[in-house]
Every structure is written in structure tokens, then in C-alpha cells.
Tab-separated table of C-alpha atoms and ligand atoms in Angstrom:
chain	number	residue	atom	x	y	z
R	1191	UNK	CA	-61.089	40.202	32.012
R	1192	UNK	CA	-59.850	40.204	28.559
R	1193	UNK	CA	-57.552	37.298	28.263
R	1194	UNK	CA	-54.946	37.747	25.563
R	1195	UNK	CA	-52.996	34.413	25.230
R	1196	UNK	CA	-49.270	34.376	25.697
R	1197	UNK	CA	-47.272	34.943	22.458
R	1198	UNK	CA	-43.692	35.072	21.319
R	1199	UNK	CA	-44.073	38.868	21.137
R	1200	UNK	CA	-43.449	39.088	24.718
R	1201	UNK	CA	-41.096	42.110	25.611
R	1202	UNK	CA	-38.640	42.207	28.429
R	1203	UNK	CA	-39.588	44.149	31.569
R	1204	UNK	CA	-38.760	44.369	35.294
R	1205	UNK	CA	-41.298	44.291	38.116
R	1206	UNK	CA	-40.859	47.625	40.050
R	1207	UNK	CA	-44.037	47.236	41.946
R	1208	UNK	CA	-46.250	44.203	42.880
R	1209	UNK	CA	-49.577	44.117	44.500
R	1210	UNK	CA	-51.229	40.803	44.405
R	1211	UNK	CA	-52.139	39.888	40.734
R	1212	UNK	CA	-51.201	43.536	39.774
R	1213	UNK	CA	-47.717	44.765	38.881
R	1214	UNK	CA	-45.948	47.743	37.423
R	1215	UNK	CA	-43.594	46.636	34.822
R	1216	UNK	CA	-40.647	48.809	33.590
R	1217	UNK	CA	-39.672	48.314	30.072
R	1218	UNK	CA	-36.195	48.902	28.457
R	1219	UNK	CA	-36.931	52.606	27.768
R	1220	UNK	CA	-37.954	53.077	31.388
R	1221	UNK	CA	-41.617	53.377	30.561
R	1222	UNK	CA	-43.995	52.078	33.275
R	1223	UNK	CA	-46.912	49.684	32.307
R	1224	UNK	CA	-49.567	48.449	34.636
R	1225	UNK	CA	-49.802	44.834	34.046
R	1226	UNK	CA	-51.881	41.856	35.346
R	1227	UNK	CA	-50.464	38.358	35.796
R	1228	UNK	CA	-51.610	35.782	33.005
R	1229	UNK	CA	-52.611	32.713	34.503
R	1230	UNK	CA	-53.189	31.443	38.121
R	1231	UNK	CA	-49.777	29.770	38.422
R	1232	UNK	CA	-47.694	32.726	37.580
R	1233	UNK	CA	-46.437	34.639	40.791
R	1234	UNK	CA	-43.898	37.547	40.643
R	1235	UNK	CA	-42.110	39.601	43.261
R	1236	UNK	CA	-40.339	42.986	43.133
R	1237	UNK	CA	-36.969	42.838	41.103
R	1238	UNK	CA	-38.181	40.031	38.928
R	1239	UNK	CA	-37.458	40.010	35.229
R	1240	UNK	CA	-40.424	39.031	33.061
R	1241	UNK	CA	-41.930	38.958	29.591
R	1242	UNK	CA	-45.112	40.801	29.119
R	1243	UNK	CA	-47.266	41.725	26.157
R	1244	UNK	CA	-49.401	44.780	25.489
R	1245	UNK	CA	-53.059	44.051	26.193
R	1246	UNK	CA	-56.024	45.738	27.700
R	1247	UNK	CA	-57.076	44.244	30.913
R	1248	UNK	CA	-59.399	45.326	33.728
R	1249	UNK	CA	-57.741	48.462	34.663
R	1250	UNK	CA	-54.305	47.488	33.102
R	1251	UNK	CA	-52.466	47.897	29.918
R	1252	UNK	CA	-50.328	44.637	29.787
R	1253	UNK	CA	-50.234	41.074	30.680
R	1254	UNK	CA	-47.230	39.440	32.266
R	1255	UNK	CA	-46.889	35.947	30.491
R	1256	UNK	CA	-43.499	34.663	31.570
R	1257	UNK	CA	-41.128	34.737	34.595
R	1258	UNK	CA	-37.537	34.844	33.718
R	1259	UNK	CA	-34.851	32.769	35.852
R	1260	UNK	CA	-34.015	34.543	39.080
R	1261	UNK	CA	-30.415	35.147	39.838
R	1262	UNK	CA	-31.049	35.474	43.469
R	1263	UNK	CA	-34.193	35.094	45.647
R	1264	UNK	CA	-34.964	36.292	49.184
R	1265	UNK	CA	-37.536	34.159	50.897
R	1266	UNK	CA	-39.382	34.157	53.946
R	1267	UNK	CA	-41.231	31.410	55.890
R	1268	UNK	CA	-44.870	31.604	55.006
R	1269	UNK	CA	-47.645	30.939	57.632
R	1270	UNK	CA	-47.957	27.470	56.215
R	1271	UNK	CA	-44.213	26.879	57.006
R	1272	UNK	CA	-43.009	27.104	53.360
R	1273	UNK	CA	-40.387	29.303	51.673
R	1274	UNK	CA	-41.962	32.085	50.049
R	1275	UNK	CA	-40.191	34.511	47.869
R	1276	UNK	CA	-40.370	38.181	48.742
R	1277	UNK	CA	-37.808	39.772	46.391
R	1278	UNK	CA	-35.807	38.797	43.407
R	1279	UNK	CA	-32.504	39.577	41.840
R	1280	UNK	CA	-31.180	41.464	44.911
R	1281	UNK	CA	-27.342	41.905	45.153
R	1282	UNK	CA	-27.300	43.180	48.853
R	1283	UNK	CA	-28.940	42.693	52.203
R	1284	UNK	CA	-28.762	45.533	54.816
R	1285	UNK	CA	-29.260	44.387	58.375
R	1286	UNK	CA	-30.365	47.341	60.665
R	1287	UNK	CA	-29.835	47.224	64.325
R	1288	UNK	CA	-30.313	49.888	66.972
R	1289	UNK	CA	-29.754	50.411	70.664
R	1290	UNK	CA	-33.686	50.584	71.125
R	1291	UNK	CA	-35.308	48.177	70.883
R	1292	UNK	CA	-32.794	46.041	72.510
R	1293	UNK	CA	-30.612	44.621	69.750
R	1294	UNK	CA	-31.193	40.917	68.673
R	1295	UNK	CA	-27.824	40.173	67.260
R	1296	UNK	CA	-28.883	36.494	66.772
R	1297	UNK	CA	-31.490	37.681	64.248
R	1298	UNK	CA	-28.922	39.900	62.576
R	1299	UNK	CA	-26.691	36.751	62.100
R	1300	UNK	CA	-29.458	34.875	60.666
R	1301	UNK	CA	-30.194	37.729	58.108
R	1302	UNK	CA	-26.417	37.862	57.368
R	1303	UNK	CA	-26.330	34.149	56.906
R	1304	UNK	CA	-29.228	34.281	54.439
R	1305	UNK	CA	-27.341	36.737	52.525
R	1306	UNK	CA	-24.272	34.348	52.371
R	1307	UNK	CA	-26.327	31.332	51.341
R	1308	UNK	CA	-27.856	33.365	48.632
R	1309	UNK	CA	-24.619	35.028	47.448
R	1310	UNK	CA	-25.601	38.647	48.456
R	1311	UNK	CA	-23.454	41.173	49.731
R	1312	UNK	CA	-24.126	41.781	53.650
R	1313	UNK	CA	-23.986	45.174	55.284
R	1314	UNK	CA	-24.887	46.347	58.870
R	1315	UNK	CA	-26.380	49.573	59.911
R	1316	UNK	CA	-26.412	50.567	63.451
R	1317	UNK	CA	-29.113	53.238	63.359
R	1318	UNK	CA	-30.097	55.654	66.258
R	1319	UNK	CA	-26.410	56.375	66.964
R	1320	UNK	CA	-27.639	59.419	68.716
R	1321	UNK	CA	-28.865	57.344	71.660
R	1322	UNK	CA	-26.109	57.014	74.238
R	1323	UNK	CA	-27.566	53.553	75.907
R	1324	UNK	CA	-25.498	50.374	75.166
R	1325	UNK	CA	-23.119	52.251	72.776
R	1326	UNK	CA	-20.156	50.366	74.027
R	1327	UNK	CA	-21.835	46.902	73.361
R	1328	UNK	CA	-23.113	47.985	70.065
R	1329	UNK	CA	-19.604	49.436	68.999
R	1330	UNK	CA	-18.034	46.217	70.238
R	1331	UNK	CA	-20.354	44.122	68.176
R	1332	UNK	CA	-19.950	46.185	65.112
R	1333	UNK	CA	-16.290	45.770	65.352
R	1334	UNK	CA	-16.463	42.124	65.256
R	1335	UNK	CA	-18.655	42.378	62.140
R	1336	UNK	CA	-16.136	44.758	60.545
R	1337	UNK	CA	-13.209	42.309	61.228
R	1338	UNK	CA	-14.721	39.621	59.380
R	1339	UNK	CA	-15.219	41.923	56.391
R	1340	UNK	CA	-18.760	43.301	56.574
R	1341	UNK	CA	-19.222	46.934	55.931
R	1342	UNK	CA	-20.677	48.572	59.131
R	1343	UNK	CA	-22.225	52.017	59.138
R	1344	UNK	CA	-23.555	54.121	61.923
R	1345	UNK	CA	-26.527	56.298	61.179
R	1346	UNK	CA	-29.150	58.511	62.886
R	1347	UNK	CA	-32.175	60.211	61.479
R	1348	UNK	CA	-31.229	63.288	63.531
R	1349	UNK	CA	-29.088	65.339	61.362
R	1350	UNK	CA	-29.063	62.367	58.907
R	1351	UNK	CA	-25.709	61.132	60.373
R	1352	UNK	CA	-24.099	58.480	58.157
R	1353	UNK	CA	-27.003	58.555	55.565
R	1354	UNK	CA	-24.655	59.696	52.898
R	1355	UNK	CA	-22.068	57.054	53.663
R	1356	UNK	CA	-25.031	54.490	53.675
R	1357	UNK	CA	-26.095	55.780	50.172
R	1358	UNK	CA	-22.591	55.215	48.861
R	1359	UNK	CA	-22.865	51.439	49.821
R	1360	UNK	CA	-26.270	51.185	48.158
R	1361	UNK	CA	-25.008	52.639	44.825
R	1362	UNK	CA	-24.809	50.041	42.005
R	1363	UNK	CA	-26.641	47.591	44.250
R	1364	UNK	CA	-30.131	46.163	44.514
R	1365	UNK	CA	-30.683	46.137	48.202
R	1366	UNK	CA	-33.125	45.448	51.095
R	1367	UNK	CA	-33.214	46.776	54.377
R	1368	UNK	CA	-34.243	44.237	57.041
R	1369	UNK	CA	-34.332	44.206	60.828
R	1370	UNK	CA	-36.471	44.208	63.959
R	1371	UNK	CA	-39.542	46.430	63.875
R	1372	UNK	CA	-38.737	49.804	65.362
R	1373	UNK	CA	-34.950	49.998	64.548
R	1374	UNK	CA	-35.705	52.863	62.104
R	1375	UNK	CA	-36.026	51.167	58.547
R	1376	UNK	CA	-38.906	53.464	57.471
R	1377	UNK	CA	-37.117	56.436	58.841
R	1378	UNK	CA	-33.944	55.558	56.870
R	1379	UNK	CA	-36.016	54.913	53.696
R	1380	UNK	CA	-37.551	58.379	54.020
R	1381	UNK	CA	-34.048	59.807	54.216
R	1382	UNK	CA	-32.826	57.825	51.205
R	1383	UNK	CA	-35.897	58.012	48.892
R	1384	UNK	CA	-37.192	61.686	48.633
R	1385	UNK	CA	-40.977	61.745	48.095
R	1386	UNK	CA	-41.334	58.030	49.045
R	1387	UNK	CA	-45.047	58.493	50.443
R	1388	UNK	CA	-46.091	59.933	47.157
R	1389	UNK	CA	-44.530	56.960	45.213
R	1390	UNK	CA	-46.231	54.484	47.490
R	1391	UNK	CA	-49.641	56.353	47.118
R	1392	UNK	CA	-49.303	56.378	43.377
R	1393	UNK	CA	-48.311	52.676	43.144
R	1394	UNK	CA	-51.233	51.781	45.366
R	1395	UNK	CA	-53.673	53.807	43.396
R	1396	UNK	CA	-52.425	52.248	40.131
R	1397	UNK	CA	-52.400	48.745	41.214
R	1398	UNK	CA	-55.049	47.994	43.773
R	1399	UNK	CA	-58.024	46.307	42.137
R	1400	UNK	CA	-60.810	44.959	44.174
R	1401	UNK	CA	-59.964	44.088	47.840
R	1402	UNK	CA	-56.575	44.946	49.269
R	1403	UNK	CA	-55.878	41.885	51.197
R	1404	UNK	CA	-52.146	41.771	50.030
R	1405	UNK	CA	-49.417	44.117	50.785
R	1406	UNK	CA	-47.648	45.841	47.990
R	1407	UNK	CA	-43.930	45.954	47.431
R	1408	UNK	CA	-41.980	48.647	45.596
R	1409	UNK	CA	-38.587	48.911	43.929
R	1410	UNK	CA	-37.221	52.643	44.442
R	1411	UNK	CA	-34.501	54.074	42.267
R	1412	UNK	CA	-32.195	56.054	44.679
R	1413	UNK	CA	-31.123	59.537	43.572
R	1414	UNK	CA	-27.544	58.648	44.516
R	1415	UNK	CA	-27.524	55.451	42.606
R	1416	UNK	CA	-28.692	51.863	43.226
R	1417	UNK	CA	-32.173	50.420	43.871
R	1418	UNK	CA	-33.905	49.684	47.049
R	1419	UNK	CA	-36.762	47.114	47.329
R	1420	UNK	CA	-39.138	47.724	50.044
R	1421	UNK	CA	-42.303	45.871	51.359
R	1422	UNK	CA	-43.706	45.255	54.919
R	1423	UNK	CA	-43.345	41.595	54.111
R	1424	UNK	CA	-39.417	41.770	53.624
R	1425	UNK	CA	-38.670	44.098	56.552
R	1426	UNK	CA	-38.482	41.610	59.407
R	1427	UNK	CA	-38.926	38.316	57.697
R	1428	UNK	CA	-37.518	35.110	59.072
R	1429	UNK	CA	-35.338	33.437	56.311
R	1430	UNK	CA	-35.822	29.780	55.692
R	1431	UNK	CA	-32.940	27.543	57.228
R	1432	UNK	CA	-31.041	25.001	55.043
R	1433	UNK	CA	-29.848	21.540	56.429
R	1434	UNK	CA	-27.759	21.765	59.684
R	1435	UNK	CA	-24.650	20.932	57.668
R	1436	UNK	CA	-25.143	23.964	55.382
R	1437	UNK	CA	-25.399	26.408	58.325
R	1438	UNK	CA	-21.771	27.047	58.421
R	1439	UNK	CA	-21.732	28.441	54.979
R	1440	UNK	CA	-23.711	31.405	56.277
R	1441	UNK	CA	-20.884	32.199	58.765
R	1442	UNK	CA	-17.987	33.287	56.667
R	1443	UNK	CA	-15.272	33.156	59.581
R	1444	UNK	CA	-16.540	29.677	60.542
R	1445	UNK	CA	-16.579	28.417	56.984
R	1446	UNK	CA	-13.021	29.673	56.317
R	1447	UNK	CA	-11.710	27.467	59.184
R	1448	UNK	CA	-13.681	24.316	58.429
R	1449	UNK	CA	-11.036	22.702	56.195
R	1450	UNK	CA	-8.546	22.757	59.144
R	1451	UNK	CA	-10.842	20.731	61.529
R	1452	UNK	CA	-9.714	17.128	62.201
R	1453	UNK	CA	-12.866	15.862	60.852
R	1454	UNK	CA	-14.076	16.658	57.405
R	1455	UNK	CA	-17.771	16.643	58.687
R	1456	UNK	CA	-17.048	18.701	61.881
R	1457	UNK	CA	-20.211	20.565	62.912
R	1458	UNK	CA	-17.940	22.827	65.177
R	1459	UNK	CA	-19.933	21.621	68.261
R	1460	UNK	CA	-17.852	19.500	70.625
R	1461	UNK	CA	-15.796	17.625	68.240
R	1462	UNK	CA	-11.915	17.123	69.003
R	1463	UNK	CA	-9.517	18.969	66.866
R	1464	UNK	CA	-12.001	21.622	65.866
R	1465	UNK	CA	-10.102	24.681	64.376
R	1466	UNK	CA	-13.243	26.952	65.161
R	1467	UNK	CA	-12.992	26.183	68.812
R	1468	UNK	CA	-9.238	26.854	68.781
R	1469	UNK	CA	-10.004	30.166	67.030
R	1470	UNK	CA	-12.428	31.093	69.687
R	1471	UNK	CA	-9.899	30.317	72.385
R	1472	UNK	CA	-7.418	32.524	70.588
R	1473	UNK	CA	-10.041	35.350	70.407
R	1474	UNK	CA	-10.082	35.046	66.503
R	1475	UNK	CA	-13.589	34.007	66.225
R	1476	UNK	CA	-16.254	35.696	68.232
R	1477	UNK	CA	-17.908	33.460	70.792
R	1478	UNK	CA	-21.157	35.328	70.333
R	1479	UNK	CA	-21.226	34.567	66.614
R	1480	UNK	CA	-20.393	30.980	67.375
R	1481	UNK	CA	-23.321	30.788	69.811
R	1482	UNK	CA	-25.657	32.168	67.041
R	1483	UNK	CA	-24.197	29.676	64.621
R	1484	UNK	CA	-24.887	26.679	67.191
R	1485	UNK	CA	-28.498	27.968	67.893
R	1486	UNK	CA	-29.159	27.912	64.142
R	1487	UNK	CA	-27.752	24.448	63.675
R	1488	UNK	CA	-29.988	23.247	66.561
R	1489	UNK	CA	-33.074	24.796	65.118
R	1490	UNK	CA	-32.338	23.473	61.584
R	1491	UNK	CA	-31.910	20.094	63.238
R	1492	UNK	CA	-35.275	20.265	65.105
R	1493	UNK	CA	-37.183	21.404	62.040
R	1494	UNK	CA	-35.625	18.737	59.788
R	1495	UNK	CA	-36.538	16.034	62.530
R	1496	UNK	CA	-40.127	17.467	62.477
R	1497	UNK	CA	-40.694	17.654	58.750
R	1498	UNK	CA	-37.921	16.496	56.579
R	1499	UNK	CA	-39.664	17.664	53.429
R	1500	UNK	CA	-39.771	21.427	54.247
R	1501	UNK	CA	-36.581	23.588	53.907
R	1502	UNK	CA	-36.796	26.282	56.666
C	210	LIG	P1	-39.036	50.587	61.627
C	210	LIG	O1	-40.140	49.813	62.356
C	210	LIG	O2	-37.809	49.753	61.467
C	210	LIG	O3	-39.503	50.971	60.193
C	210	LIG	O4	-38.749	51.818	62.506
C	210	LIG	P2	-39.329	53.384	62.296
C	210	LIG	O5	-38.579	54.141	61.260
C	210	LIG	O6	-40.822	53.292	62.297
C	210	LIG	O7	-38.793	53.910	63.617
C	210	LIG	C1	-39.239	53.561	64.923
C	210	LIG	C2	-38.957	54.626	66.014
C	210	LIG	O8	-37.733	54.925	66.054
C	210	LIG	C3	-39.780	55.968	65.567
C	210	LIG	O9	-40.325	56.431	66.685
C	210	LIG	C4	-38.653	56.860	65.038
C	210	LIG	O10	-38.947	58.133	65.021
C	210	LIG	C5	-37.559	56.315	65.899
C	210	LIG	N1	-36.195	56.518	65.164
C	210	LIG	C6	-35.912	56.229	63.901
C	210	LIG	N2	-34.640	56.475	63.607
C	210	LIG	C7	-34.120	57.085	64.798
C	210	LIG	C8	-32.888	57.571	65.016
C	210	LIG	O11	-31.949	57.572	64.373
C	210	LIG	N3	-32.622	58.175	66.395
C	210	LIG	C9	-33.734	58.158	67.207
C	210	LIG	N4	-33.512	58.759	68.477
C	210	LIG	N5	-34.841	57.794	66.934
C	210	LIG	C10	-35.124	57.098	65.758
C	211	LIG	ZN1	-14.765	22.206	63.528
């Protein structure tokens, strides 16, 4: 490979597709340049802002020389148990649930908590609303989320129900769709991004050099406004957990009450004078959400006890 050294001629760009050491950078004029990463230590993900220089490389036209600071980072836990970025500079996380496969609201709470910790907007989509099964349970849980201020949208790929409403919430945002496998994320992306398969083919053809051991991720511009980042790696990721004490920051209705607890360091477990428990008894805070919170506190404590160095 022809290695051109980094220089101060670096231009601003945005990563709109990433595939191992290859990436497609969009410059300020909207032109797309196939770039390779300069140097082993540089790693980028979709949504990153970078500095790049024109340079002929093996199959490419540019070299990415610099990663600009990330405003937000969405990470997953890698196989080695470390936090691994999967998308950058997101503004919104959309958690998708459905009646089938059986909804895992604990996972949904973990996604929404990850959004809170990272300062992202959280939004919930209940897909497959054409299915009658467990509709009452799903509706009740959605009402709980709506009560604490989350946007909740019902959708179905049949007749594209709710897809326009969802598109309105994606406008002006950079979003990801996350959720259990099988809830209908690909189906929704197909409805939101016309010609998505052709785009994926083109990106893969442009960026795959050598063996394709890595999955690619792509940033789509939605015809109705907004951006959507998709990659198999972000769809059902497990977000890393912070320290037990920081878990409450992921549950907005619990965090809002914490200052009213008797003890400043209340973990809203069994402490006397806990305002969160009083609110559960009054029906102001959902018991199900508090259960999710406690499970996450316990998991975070177990992980911290096992390896205090690793954040997960
Ligand atoms: P993903 O794993 O989350 O990407 O889910 P897919 O989009 O692959 O969908 C999984 C299955 O659910 C497929 O068989 C889809 O046809 C089906 N599916 C997706 N959306 C809907 C929907 O709105 N209603 C119904 N009845 N089935 C759906
Ligand atoms: Zn408390």
C-alpha cells in the first residue's frame, strides 16, 4: 500500500460506511471518497468525524489520518468483555419491541438506560401491531413509557402502519434501531430507506478488500430527513454498564426522585425513607421498571466485584 504521511492538509469528513480498515467518507460537498485508515491504531465507526487526505491507496482514493472528538459513543461489550464503540455522534436511540418474539422489556430498559447515560433521546417502537397477541400487556407497558416522557410509536410492516409517524421522529436526528432479533428492525429499515439493499451492495463492493471477516455498517440519509446508522453489530448489542451507583441515571423517573430519599447515597433497594419506594406504593413509578433497575444494579455490582478494571 502506498502510505502517504499525515499532513495538515487534512480535510473534514464524515464516516458514512465502515468495513474493517476501509471506509467511505463524505466531504463537505456531499462527495463520497473511499478511504483507508492510516496507521494501525486508528479505528473509526459510522457517524465519526475525521480528517482525511487525498491519496491513492490499494483500491482507495483517500487516507483517514485523524479521528475528531466524538460527541456521543454507542458501545457494546466485545467478546473480550471490553466496551467497543459501534456508532458515533448519535442523537437518538430507538428501541424496538414486538409481541413476537416474547418482549424482553428488561432489555428495552437497558437500551433506554444506555441512551440516558450517553445523553441520547430515547424512543420506543412497538412493531407488529397487527398481531393481536399480548396486545393489552404491550399497551400497558407502552403507556408506562409514555408517562415518563418517552415517545412511543406503534408500527406494522403490513400497510406500513405508523411508519410515517416514526419517520417524523427520525427527522433531524442521527438514530439507531436496536432490539431483540426478530422484532422487525430490518423490515422497518426497508420501509424507511428505499433501495436499502442496493446501497448495502454498493458499499460492500466499494469497501471490501481481501477477506470479509468484519461486518460493515452504513449511515443512511432518510428521504424524510434525518440519518439512520445500521450495522448487524449495533442491532442487538449489550450496552456496557456503569458502576452500580450510576445505574439510576439511566432511569429518569428514579433519578428524578433520588434527592427526596432520606439518605443521599440511597440505592433505592431496601433503605428506609426511600422516595422511590413511596412512589411505587402510590403507583407513580412502575414496579416493573424498578425491578429492571434493581437487576441492573445487581449485575453491575457482580461485574465490578469480578473485575473492577472493566466497565461493563
Ligand atoms: P429483525 O431481526 O429485528 O431485523 O427482524 P426482521 O425484520 O427480520 O423480521 C423478523 C420476522 O418478523 C420476519 O419474518 C418479518 O416478516 C416479520 N415481521 C416484521 N415486521 C412485522 C410486522 O409488522 N408484522 C408482522 N406480522 N410480522 C412482521
Ligand atoms: Zn431511594
